[in-house]
Coordinates of C-alpha atoms and ligand atoms in Angstrom, one line a residue:
M254 CA -132.8 87.9 122.1
H255 CA -135.1 86.9 119.3
G256 CA -133.3 86.4 116.0
S257 CA -135.6 88.8 114.2
E258 CA -134.5 91.6 116.5
R259 CA -130.8 91.0 116.2
R260 CA -128.6 92.6 113.6
L261 CA -125.5 90.6 113.0
A262 CA -123.0 93.4 112.4
E263 CA -124.4 95.6 115.2
R264 CA -120.9 96.1 116.7
T265 CA -117.9 96.0 114.5
A266 CA -114.3 96.3 115.7
I267 CA -110.8 96.1 114.2
A268 CA -107.4 95.3 115.8
T269 CA -105.0 98.2 115.3
V270 CA -102.5 95.6 114.1
C271 CA -104.5 95.3 110.9
L272 CA -103.7 98.9 109.8
S273 CA -100.6 100.7 108.8
G274 CA -99.3 103.8 110.6
T275 CA -99.0 105.0 114.2
L276 CA -101.7 104.4 116.8
E277 CA -103.1 107.8 116.0
D278 CA -103.3 107.0 112.3
K279 CA -105.0 103.7 113.0
L280 CA -107.6 105.1 115.3
A281 CA -108.5 107.9 112.9
A282 CA -108.8 105.4 110.0
A283 CA -111.0 102.9 112.0
A284 CA -113.3 105.7 113.1
A285 CA -113.6 107.2 109.6
A286 CA -114.5 103.7 108.1
G287 CA -117.4 103.5 110.6
F288 CA -116.1 100.9 113.1
D289 CA -117.6 100.9 116.5
G290 CA -114.5 99.8 118.3
V291 CA -110.9 98.7 118.3
E292 CA -108.6 96.1 119.8
V293 CA -105.5 98.0 121.0
F294 CA -102.4 96.0 120.0
E295 CA -99.9 96.5 122.7
P296 CA -96.9 97.4 120.5
D297 CA -99.0 100.2 119.0
L298 CA -99.6 101.6 122.4
V299 CA -96.0 101.2 123.6
A300 CA -94.8 103.2 120.5
S301 CA -97.3 105.9 121.0
P302 CA -96.6 109.3 122.7
L303 CA -100.2 109.2 124.0
S304 CA -100.6 107.9 127.6
P305 CA -103.2 105.2 128.1
G306 CA -105.5 107.8 129.5
E307 CA -105.0 110.0 126.5
V308 CA -105.7 107.1 124.2
R309 CA -108.9 106.5 126.1
V310 CA -110.0 110.1 125.5
R311 CA -108.9 110.0 121.8
C312 CA -111.0 106.9 121.3
A313 CA -114.0 108.4 123.1
D314 CA -113.7 111.6 120.9
L315 CA -113.6 109.4 117.8
G316 CA -116.6 107.4 119.0
L317 CA -114.6 104.2 119.3
A318 CA -115.0 101.7 122.1
I319 CA -111.8 99.9 123.2
E320 CA -113.1 96.3 123.1
L321 CA -109.8 94.4 123.8
Y322 CA -106.3 94.9 124.9
Q323 CA -103.9 92.4 123.3
P324 CA -101.8 90.3 123.6
F325 CA -100.7 88.9 126.9
R326 CA -98.3 86.1 126.0
D327 CA -97.0 83.0 127.8
P328 CA -99.1 83.3 130.9
D329 CA -98.2 79.9 132.5
S330 CA -94.9 78.3 133.4
T331 CA -93.6 75.1 134.9
D332 CA -91.0 77.3 136.6
P333 CA -92.5 78.9 139.7
D334 CA -90.3 82.0 139.5
R335 CA -91.3 82.6 135.9
F336 CA -95.0 82.2 136.8
A337 CA -94.5 84.7 139.6
A338 CA -93.0 87.1 137.1
S339 CA -96.0 86.5 134.8
L340 CA -98.4 87.5 137.6
R341 CA -96.3 90.6 138.3
R342 CA -96.3 91.5 134.6
A343 CA -100.1 90.9 134.5
E344 CA -100.7 93.4 137.3
R345 CA -98.8 96.1 135.4
K346 CA -100.9 95.4 132.3
F347 CA -104.1 95.5 134.4
D348 CA -102.9 99.1 135.4
V349 CA -102.7 100.0 131.7
M350 CA -106.1 98.5 130.9
T351 CA -107.7 100.4 133.8
A352 CA -106.2 103.6 132.4
L353 CA -107.4 102.7 128.9
G354 CA -110.8 101.8 130.2
V355 CA -110.9 98.4 128.7
D356 CA -112.0 95.4 130.7
T357 CA -110.9 92.4 128.5
V358 CA -107.3 91.3 127.7
L359 CA -106.4 88.6 125.2
V360 CA -104.3 85.9 126.8
C361 CA -102.5 83.7 124.2
S362 CA -101.7 80.1 124.9
S363 CA -98.0 79.7 125.7
V364 CA -95.5 79.0 122.9
S365 CA -92.7 78.6 125.4
P366 CA -90.7 75.4 126.1
D367 CA -91.7 75.9 129.8
A368 CA -95.4 75.9 129.0
V369 CA -97.5 73.9 131.5
T370 CA -98.6 70.6 129.8
D371 CA -100.8 69.3 132.6
V372 CA -104.4 70.4 132.2
D373 CA -105.0 70.6 136.0
R374 CA -101.9 72.6 136.7
L375 CA -102.5 74.9 133.7
A376 CA -106.1 75.5 134.9
E377 CA -104.9 76.3 138.3
Q378 CA -102.4 78.9 137.1
L379 CA -105.0 80.5 134.8
H380 CA -107.5 80.5 137.7
T381 CA -104.9 82.4 139.8
L382 CA -104.4 84.9 137.0
A383 CA -108.2 85.2 136.6
E384 CA -108.6 85.8 140.3
R385 CA -106.2 88.8 140.1
A386 CA -108.0 90.1 137.0
G387 CA -111.5 89.6 138.5
A388 CA -110.5 91.5 141.7
R389 CA -110.0 94.5 139.5
G390 CA -113.1 94.1 137.4
L391 CA -111.2 92.7 134.4
R392 CA -111.5 89.6 132.3
L393 CA -109.1 87.2 130.5
A394 CA -110.0 85.9 127.0
Y395 CA -107.8 82.9 126.5
E396 CA -106.9 82.1 122.9
A397 CA -105.4 78.9 121.6
L398 CA -102.6 79.8 119.2
A399 CA -102.4 77.3 116.4
W400 CA -98.7 76.8 117.2
G401 CA -99.1 76.8 121.0
T402 CA -96.8 74.4 122.8
F403 CA -99.6 72.5 124.6
V404 CA -102.8 74.5 123.9
N405 CA -103.3 74.8 120.2
T406 CA -106.9 73.9 119.5
Y407 CA -110.1 75.6 120.7
E408 CA -111.2 72.2 122.2
R409 CA -108.1 72.2 124.4
S410 CA -108.4 75.8 125.4
W411 CA -112.1 75.2 126.3
E412 CA -111.1 72.1 128.3
V413 CA -108.6 74.3 130.3
V414 CA -111.0 77.2 130.8
A415 CA -113.8 74.9 131.9
R416 CA -111.5 73.2 134.3
A417 CA -110.3 76.6 135.7
D418 CA -113.9 77.5 136.2
H419 CA -113.5 81.2 137.0
P420 CA -116.0 83.9 136.0
A421 CA -113.2 86.3 134.9
L422 CA -111.8 83.6 132.5
G423 CA -113.3 82.9 129.1
L424 CA -112.3 82.1 125.6
C425 CA -111.2 84.2 122.6
L426 CA -112.0 82.4 119.4
D427 CA -109.8 83.3 116.4
S428 CA -111.0 81.9 113.1
F429 CA -107.5 81.8 111.7
H430 CA -106.1 79.6 114.5
I431 CA -109.2 77.3 114.3
L432 CA -109.5 77.0 110.5
S433 CA -105.8 76.9 109.7
R434 CA -105.6 73.6 111.6
G435 CA -108.6 72.2 109.9
S436 CA -110.6 72.0 113.1
D437 CA -114.4 71.6 112.8
P438 CA -116.0 74.8 114.2
A439 CA -119.3 73.1 114.6
G440 CA -118.4 72.1 118.2
I441 CA -118.2 75.7 119.2
A442 CA -122.0 75.8 119.4
A443 CA -121.9 73.6 122.5
I444 CA -119.7 76.1 124.5
P445 CA -121.8 78.3 126.8
G446 CA -122.2 81.7 125.2
E447 CA -121.2 83.6 128.4
K448 CA -117.8 81.9 128.2
L449 CA -117.1 83.3 124.7
F450 CA -115.5 86.5 125.7
F451 CA -114.2 87.6 122.3
L452 CA -114.2 86.7 118.7
Q453 CA -111.5 87.5 116.1
L454 CA -112.1 87.0 112.4
A455 CA -109.6 86.6 109.7
D456 CA -109.6 84.8 106.3
A457 CA -106.5 83.4 104.5
P458 CA -105.6 81.9 101.2
H459 CA -105.0 78.2 101.0
L460 CA -101.3 77.8 101.5
S461 CA -99.2 74.9 102.4
M462 CA -96.6 76.4 104.8
D463 CA -95.7 76.8 108.4
V464 CA -98.8 78.0 110.2
L465 CA -97.0 80.7 112.1
Q466 CA -95.6 82.3 108.9
W467 CA -99.0 81.8 107.2
S468 CA -100.6 83.7 110.1
R469 CA -98.1 86.5 110.4
H470 CA -97.9 87.4 106.7
H471 CA -100.9 86.1 104.8
R472 CA -104.1 86.7 106.7
L473 CA -106.9 88.4 104.8
F474 CA -110.2 90.1 105.6
P475 CA -113.2 87.8 105.4
G476 CA -114.3 87.1 101.8
Q477 CA -110.8 87.6 100.4
G478 CA -109.3 84.2 101.1
S479 CA -110.4 80.6 101.1
F480 CA -111.8 80.0 104.5
D481 CA -115.6 79.4 104.9
L482 CA -116.1 82.2 107.4
P483 CA -119.9 82.0 107.4
A484 CA -119.6 78.4 108.5
F485 CA -117.3 79.4 111.2
L486 CA -119.3 82.4 112.5
A487 CA -122.7 80.6 112.6
P488 CA -121.9 78.2 115.5
V489 CA -120.2 81.0 117.4
L490 CA -123.4 83.1 117.2
A491 CA -125.6 80.0 117.8
A492 CA -123.6 79.5 121.1
G493 CA -124.8 82.9 122.2
Y494 CA -121.7 85.1 121.5
S495 CA -122.9 88.7 121.9
G496 CA -119.6 90.7 121.6
P497 CA -118.4 92.6 118.6
L498 CA -117.4 91.1 115.2
S499 CA -113.7 92.0 115.3
L500 CA -111.0 91.6 112.7
E501 CA -107.5 90.6 113.5
V502 CA -105.5 90.4 110.3
F503 CA -101.7 90.3 110.0
N504 CA -100.9 91.0 106.3
D505 CA -97.7 92.3 104.8
V506 CA -99.5 94.5 102.3
F507 CA -102.1 96.0 104.7
R508 CA -99.2 96.8 107.0
Q509 CA -97.9 99.3 104.5
S510 CA -100.9 100.6 102.6
D511 CA -103.1 103.7 103.3
P512 CA -104.9 102.8 106.6
T513 CA -108.0 104.8 105.6
R514 CA -108.6 102.6 102.6
T515 CA -107.7 99.4 104.4
A516 CA -110.2 100.2 107.1
V517 CA -112.9 100.7 104.6
D518 CA -112.0 97.4 102.9
A519 CA -112.1 95.8 106.4
R520 CA -115.5 97.1 107.3
R521 CA -116.9 96.1 104.0
S522 CA -115.7 92.5 104.7
L523 CA -117.6 92.4 108.0
L524 CA -120.8 93.7 106.5
A525 CA -120.6 91.2 103.7
L526 CA -119.8 88.4 106.1
A527 CA -122.8 89.3 108.3
E528 CA -125.0 89.3 105.2
A529 CA -123.7 85.9 104.2
V530 CA -124.4 84.4 107.6
A531 CA -127.9 86.0 107.8
A532 CA -128.6 84.5 104.4
R533 CA -127.4 81.0 105.4
V534 CA -128.9 80.9 108.9
P535 CA -131.8 83.5 109.1
A536 CA -132.6 82.4 112.7
L537 CA -129.3 84.0 113.9
G538 CA -130.4 87.5 113.0
A539 CA -130.7 90.0 110.2
G540 CA -127.9 91.2 107.9
P541 CA -126.7 94.7 107.7
G542 CA -129.5 95.8 105.4
A543 CA -127.9 96.2 102.0
P544 CA -130.2 95.4 99.1
P545 CA -129.4 92.0 97.6
P546 CA -127.3 92.3 94.4
P547 CA -129.5 92.7 91.4
R548 CA -129.1 90.2 88.6
L549 CA -126.4 91.3 86.2
G550 CA -126.7 90.8 82.5
G551 CA -123.2 91.2 81.0
H552 CA -120.9 93.9 79.9
A553 CA -123.0 96.9 78.5
F554 CA -119.9 98.7 77.4
T555 CA -116.2 99.4 78.2
E556 CA -115.0 102.9 78.2
L557 CA -111.5 103.9 77.3
G558 CA -110.1 107.3 78.0
V559 CA -107.9 108.3 75.1
D560 CA -105.8 111.3 74.1
D561 CA -104.8 112.7 70.7
G562 CA -102.1 110.1 70.4
G563 CA -103.9 107.0 71.6
G564 CA -107.4 107.8 70.3
P565 CA -106.7 107.4 66.6
Q566 CA -104.7 104.2 67.2
V567 CA -107.5 102.7 69.2
A568 CA -110.2 103.8 66.8
A569 CA -108.3 102.4 63.8
A570 CA -107.9 99.0 65.7
L571 CA -111.6 98.9 66.5
A572 CA -112.5 99.6 62.9
A573 CA -110.2 96.8 61.7
L574 CA -111.8 94.5 64.2
G575 CA -115.2 95.2 62.6
F576 CA -116.5 97.9 64.9
T577 CA -118.4 100.9 63.5
R578 CA -118.8 104.3 65.1
T579 CA -122.5 104.4 65.7
G580 CA -122.9 107.4 68.1
H581 CA -121.6 110.6 69.5
H582 CA -122.5 111.7 73.0
R583 CA -124.9 114.7 73.0
S584 CA -122.9 116.8 75.5
K585 CA -119.4 115.1 75.9
P586 CA -116.6 114.2 73.6
V587 CA -117.4 110.5 73.7
D588 CA -117.8 108.2 70.7
L589 CA -119.8 104.9 70.8
W590 CA -118.3 102.0 68.8
E591 CA -120.3 98.8 68.3
C592 CA -119.9 95.4 66.9
G593 CA -122.7 92.9 67.6
D594 CA -123.4 93.4 71.3
A595 CA -119.8 94.6 72.0
R596 CA -119.7 98.3 72.8
V597 CA -116.7 100.5 73.4
L598 CA -116.8 104.2 74.4
L599 CA -113.8 106.4 73.5
N600 CA -113.7 109.3 75.8
T601 CA -111.3 112.2 75.1
T602 CA -112.1 114.0 78.3
A603 CA -111.2 111.2 80.7
D604 CA -108.6 112.2 83.3
H605 CA -106.1 109.4 83.0
A606 CA -102.4 108.9 82.7
G607 CA -101.1 107.8 79.3
A608 CA -102.5 107.7 75.8
A609 CA -105.2 105.1 76.3
A610 CA -106.6 103.4 79.4
I611 CA -109.7 101.6 80.5
T612 CA -111.6 104.1 82.6
A613 CA -115.0 102.6 83.1
L614 CA -117.0 99.4 82.9
G615 CA -120.7 99.5 82.0
I616 CA -122.4 96.5 83.7
E617 CA -126.0 95.5 82.8
S618 CA -128.1 95.4 85.9
A619 CA -131.7 94.4 86.3
D620 CA -132.0 97.3 88.8
P621 CA -129.3 99.9 88.5
V622 CA -130.6 102.0 91.3
A623 CA -130.6 99.0 93.7
S624 CA -127.1 98.1 92.5
A625 CA -125.9 101.6 93.5
R626 CA -127.7 101.5 96.8
R627 CA -126.1 98.2 97.6
A628 CA -122.7 99.6 96.7
E629 CA -123.2 102.6 99.0
A630 CA -124.3 100.3 101.9
L631 CA -121.1 98.4 101.4
C632 CA -118.9 101.5 101.7
A633 CA -118.2 101.9 98.0
P634 CA -117.7 105.5 96.8
V635 CA -120.7 106.4 94.7
L636 CA -120.1 108.8 91.8
R637 CA -122.4 111.7 91.1
H638 CA -121.9 112.6 87.5
P639 CA -123.1 115.9 86.2
H640 CA -125.6 115.3 83.5
A641 CA -128.1 117.3 81.4
A642 CA -131.8 117.1 82.3
D643 CA -132.6 114.9 79.3
E644 CA -129.6 112.5 79.8
A645 CA -129.6 109.3 81.8
D646 CA -128.6 109.5 85.4
L647 CA -126.2 106.7 85.5
A648 CA -125.6 104.9 88.8
A649 CA -121.9 104.5 89.2
V650 CA -119.2 103.6 91.8
T651 CA -115.5 103.7 91.8
A652 CA -113.6 100.4 92.1
P653 CA -110.4 100.1 94.1
D654 CA -108.2 100.7 91.1
G655 CA -110.1 103.9 90.2
T656 CA -112.1 102.2 87.4
E657 CA -115.6 103.6 87.3
V658 CA -118.3 100.9 87.4
F659 CA -121.6 102.0 85.8
F660 CA -124.8 100.0 86.5
C661 CA -127.0 100.4 83.5
R662 CA -129.6 98.9 81.2
T663 CA -129.1 98.8 77.4
D664 CA -132.5 97.4 76.5
T665 CA -134.7 100.3 77.5
T666 CA -135.5 103.4 75.5
S667 CA -134.5 105.6 78.5
G668 CA -131.1 104.0 79.0
W669 CA -127.6 105.3 78.4
R670 CA -127.8 104.7 74.7
T671 CA -130.2 107.6 74.3
D672 CA -127.4 110.0 75.4
F673 CA -125.7 109.3 72.1
A674 CA -126.8 110.9 68.8
P675 CA -126.7 108.3 66.0
T676 CA -124.0 108.8 63.4
G677 CA -126.2 106.9 60.9
S678 CA -123.8 103.9 60.7
A679 CA -125.2 100.5 61.7
P680 CA -123.3 98.5 64.4
G681 CA -120.6 96.3 63.0
P682 CA -119.4 93.8 61.8
D683 CA -118.2 95.9 59.0
H684 CA -115.6 94.0 57.0
G685 CA -117.6 94.0 53.8
N686 CA -118.3 90.3 54.5
T687 CA -120.8 88.3 56.4
G688 CA -118.3 85.9 58.2
P689 CA -118.3 85.2 61.9
A690 CA -117.7 88.4 63.8
I691 CA -117.4 89.7 67.4
T692 CA -120.5 89.0 69.3
C693 CA -120.0 90.7 72.7
I694 CA -117.4 91.5 75.4
D695 CA -116.2 88.2 76.9
H696 CA -114.2 89.8 79.7
V697 CA -112.1 92.8 80.7
G698 CA -108.6 92.4 82.0
L699 CA -107.4 94.9 84.6
T700 CA -104.0 95.0 86.3
Q701 CA -104.5 96.0 89.9
P702 CA -102.3 98.3 92.0
F703 CA -100.1 96.1 94.2
D704 CA -101.7 97.5 97.4
H705 CA -105.3 96.8 96.3
F706 CA -105.6 93.4 94.7
D707 CA -107.3 91.6 97.6
E708 CA -109.5 94.7 98.2
A709 CA -110.5 94.5 94.5
V710 CA -111.6 90.9 94.8
L711 CA -113.7 91.7 97.8
F712 CA -115.1 94.8 96.2
Y713 CA -116.4 92.9 93.1
R714 CA -117.5 89.9 95.2
S715 CA -119.5 91.9 97.7
V716 CA -120.6 95.0 95.9
L717 CA -121.5 93.4 92.5
G718 CA -122.1 89.9 93.8
L719 CA -119.6 88.4 91.5
R720 CA -118.0 85.0 92.4
P721 CA -114.2 85.0 92.8
E722 CA -112.4 82.2 91.0
S723 CA -109.4 80.5 92.4
A724 CA -106.1 82.4 91.9
T725 CA -103.5 81.2 89.5
E726 CA -99.9 82.3 89.2
V727 CA -97.8 82.4 86.0
A728 CA -94.1 83.3 85.4
P729 CA -93.8 85.8 82.6
P730 CA -90.5 87.4 81.7
F731 CA -90.6 90.1 84.4
G732 CA -91.7 88.3 87.5
L733 CA -94.6 86.3 88.9
V734 CA -98.1 87.6 88.1
R735 CA -101.2 86.4 90.0
H736 CA -104.5 86.2 88.2
R737 CA -107.9 85.9 89.8
G738 CA -111.2 86.2 87.9
V739 CA -114.4 87.5 89.4
R740 CA -117.6 86.6 87.4
D741 CA -121.2 85.6 87.2
A742 CA -123.1 84.3 84.2
G743 CA -122.5 87.3 81.9
V744 CA -119.9 89.4 83.6
R745 CA -116.2 88.5 83.8
I746 CA -113.4 90.6 85.1
A747 CA -109.8 89.2 85.0
L748 CA -107.8 90.8 87.8
S749 CA -104.0 90.5 87.9
V750 CA -101.1 91.8 89.9
A751 CA -97.4 91.5 90.0
L752 CA -96.6 89.5 93.1
L753 CA -93.7 91.8 94.2
R754 CA -93.4 95.5 93.7
R755 CA -91.7 96.3 90.4
G756 CA -88.3 97.7 90.6
E757 CA -86.7 100.3 88.3
W758 CA -85.9 97.6 85.7
A759 CA -89.4 97.3 84.2
P760 CA -89.2 96.7 80.4
G761 CA -92.6 95.0 80.3
V762 CA -95.9 96.8 79.6
A763 CA -96.7 98.6 82.9
A764 CA -100.1 97.7 84.3
P765 CA -101.5 96.3 81.1
Q766 CA -105.3 96.3 80.5
Y767 CA -107.3 94.6 77.8
V768 CA -110.8 94.0 76.5
A769 CA -111.5 90.5 75.2
F770 CA -114.2 90.3 72.5
A771 CA -116.0 87.0 72.0
T772 CA -116.3 85.4 68.6
D773 CA -117.7 82.0 67.5
D774 CA -114.8 81.5 65.0
V775 CA -111.6 83.2 66.1
L776 CA -109.6 82.1 63.0
A777 CA -112.1 83.7 60.6
T778 CA -112.6 86.8 62.7
A779 CA -108.9 87.3 63.2
R780 CA -108.2 86.8 59.5
A781 CA -110.8 89.4 58.5
A782 CA -109.4 91.8 61.1
R783 CA -105.8 91.2 59.9
D784 CA -106.8 91.8 56.3
A785 CA -108.5 95.0 57.4
G786 CA -105.3 96.1 59.0
A787 CA -105.7 95.1 62.6
P788 CA -102.3 95.1 64.4
L789 CA -102.4 91.5 65.5
L790 CA -99.6 90.4 67.8
A791 CA -97.0 88.1 66.1
I792 CA -96.2 85.0 68.2
P793 CA -92.9 83.1 67.8
D794 CA -92.8 79.8 65.9
N795 CA -91.4 78.1 69.1
Y796 CA -94.9 78.4 70.6
Y797 CA -96.5 76.5 67.8
D798 CA -93.9 73.8 67.7
D799 CA -94.5 73.3 71.4
L800 CA -98.3 73.4 70.9
D801 CA -98.0 70.8 68.2
A802 CA -96.0 68.6 70.6
R803 CA -98.4 69.1 73.5
L804 CA -101.8 69.1 71.9
A805 CA -101.3 67.9 68.3
P806 CA -103.9 70.1 66.7
D807 CA -105.1 69.5 63.1
P808 CA -102.2 70.6 60.9
A809 CA -104.2 73.0 58.7
R810 CA -105.7 74.5 61.9
L811 CA -102.2 74.8 63.5
A812 CA -100.9 76.5 60.3
A813 CA -103.8 79.1 60.5
M814 CA -103.1 79.7 64.2
R815 CA -99.4 80.2 63.5
E816 CA -100.2 82.6 60.6
L817 CA -102.6 84.7 62.7
G818 CA -100.9 84.6 66.1
V819 CA -103.7 82.7 67.7
L820 CA -102.9 81.1 71.1
C821 CA -104.6 77.9 72.4
D822 CA -105.2 76.7 75.9
R823 CA -106.9 73.4 76.5
D824 CA -108.2 71.7 79.7
E825 CA -110.5 68.9 80.5
H826 CA -113.5 71.1 79.8
G827 CA -112.6 72.5 76.4
E828 CA -110.4 74.8 74.5
Y829 CA -109.7 78.5 74.5
L830 CA -108.4 80.2 71.4
H831 CA -107.2 83.8 71.7
V832 CA -105.3 86.4 69.8
S833 CA -104.2 89.8 70.9
T834 CA -103.5 93.1 69.2
E835 CA -100.3 95.0 69.8
V836 CA -100.4 97.4 72.7
L837 CA -102.3 100.6 71.7
G838 CA -101.1 103.8 73.4
G839 CA -98.8 102.3 76.0
R840 CA -100.9 99.8 78.1
V841 CA -104.2 98.8 76.4
F842 CA -104.8 96.0 73.9
F843 CA -107.7 94.0 72.5
Q844 CA -108.2 90.3 72.3
L845 CA -110.4 88.1 70.1
V846 CA -111.4 85.0 72.1
Q847 CA -113.3 81.8 71.3
R848 CA -114.5 79.4 74.0
V849 CA -114.9 75.8 72.8
G850 CA -116.8 73.3 74.9
A851 CA -117.1 74.3 78.6
Y852 CA -113.7 76.0 78.8
D853 CA -114.1 78.5 81.6
G854 CA -110.7 80.2 82.1
Y855 CA -108.7 83.0 80.5
G856 CA -105.8 81.3 78.8
T857 CA -103.6 82.4 81.6
A858 CA -101.1 79.7 80.8
D859 CA -100.3 81.5 77.6
A860 CA -99.9 84.9 79.2
P861 CA -96.1 84.7 79.4
V862 CA -95.8 84.1 75.6
R863 CA -98.1 87.0 75.0
M864 CA -96.3 89.3 77.4
A865 CA -92.9 88.4 75.9
A866 CA -94.3 89.2 72.4
H867 CA -95.6 92.6 73.7
R868 CA -92.2 93.2 75.3
R869 CA -90.4 92.4 72.0
L870 CA -92.4 95.1 70.1
R871 CA -91.8 97.5 72.9
S872 CA -88.0 97.0 72.9
V873 CA -87.8 97.1 69.1
R874 CA -89.7 100.3 69.0
S875 CA -87.9 102.0 71.8
R876 CA -84.4 101.1 70.4
P877 CA -82.6 104.3 69.2
R878 CA -82.3 104.4 65.4
R879 CA -78.8 104.3 64.0
P880 CA -77.8 107.5 62.2
Ligands
MG166 MG1 -105.9 86.3 117.6

């Protein structure tokens, strides 16, 4: 087939083990997400009230092909009786496959102590098994488990399959087993394509742990982890593999989250992977056809939904930080606040829980319509907002945590700004002085729902074209928190999640969110804000004593930082000075941040100190007053 005619994600499949629920739940979710087929995981079938024939009919009704039955374990044995039992077991499974209407079974390399460790003998046993399968029109896809007793690399599995030399015996390549061992996938290109019976794709974070545990608990969909999946897939396709792109991901979170959402996340991962491979090696075929991500130009605005309690608090804080209320929406109860190029919308209609919450991100896009079309092609829910005829039709999608993402342009006369009637006030800074002020939004910090952290990383990476940064973990007072930024030149979003589900004892701020405003002189901006009444968060002296011991800042500067509650992180690239306000309305706060040199992080190392300070205020204020 000519490369130009081939589409790389023409057939997509997902193993039922990736999804939560019963077999029926999983099949419905896979079909709803647009998958073309499934791998039926045997334990899902065994637990199902549907007979194999009924599963076949259900899949056909849903438009799903059954691409693979899996797994058949420990096929070979040095014990002749056990090998005979393996053949008998295989015949029963072949009966099931025939009833299911699937022709390929995944055969895993043995993990048993009686695994055959002689290549010729192993090839002979697999040949015998393949002869039985072939006689019934079935095929065996032999997979090297990374922890197999003898066969644990794709090179070894190919050696055995080549030696067995039976048309009903080929390979299953699983990216996790190959990449987790650090094998070089380039050699796959030399394997004849007709011997590549099946391909299973999974990503994973870099972890230093037992490979079996790593595989069973921490696999991720492509684009969510650290493996270079495009570099893996390219030689597989170059070898001539023509089967489906199929996902096999064992993950503790996916096993318990809504399968409908997980399936959408999964399909998005395959579309993005196919796009990445097509971009890297155009000769292999075309991507799935999503428009490329338009250039982004920074944060146009951040919208907060506020109620009668949170709204005045947030507005007062913005005013003290130097913002002015410059506009009021022509048809909705939404105020526009501005300082420099930082813009905040306060929306009193937003449907949200609590007194104040970040409800939308406005992202500058060179082509908002193309951004929305790309989002739709990558399975993101596109929002259709009712708007008056003379108002901007904003292109928007919903992120996994429910935050609305608007693609917009601020620099045109027809853009979103024209929906706001001017109040007559000029944009801030408005402190009655001309000192350094807020210049723009540096980043937005969003706590993600436990079930959707990895989904969010892939969403921002694929839909917006942002680059995920490496994850860091910190230990604040109430349990480990993972941080991972996604960014490009002008847009930064800091995602975080508690690493375990929170229990009932949760005295910290629940699911905190913040907007970080950039300034060129945080000490001067913070001082002006404090003098104007901004509720800056007090930081304990212990922090500054420790800072003095670690970094030895200039004493006058240290004194100013101590006075204003400014925190400081330093790395080999530069320095990050940041100060937070108190929490406004339950979960939202603002930050003033200054990047010095080429510092590129988020001051995550200081997060435990900030969180403890927020907790202190929360407990002081919630303590019952003595009569
Ligand atoms: Mg596998």
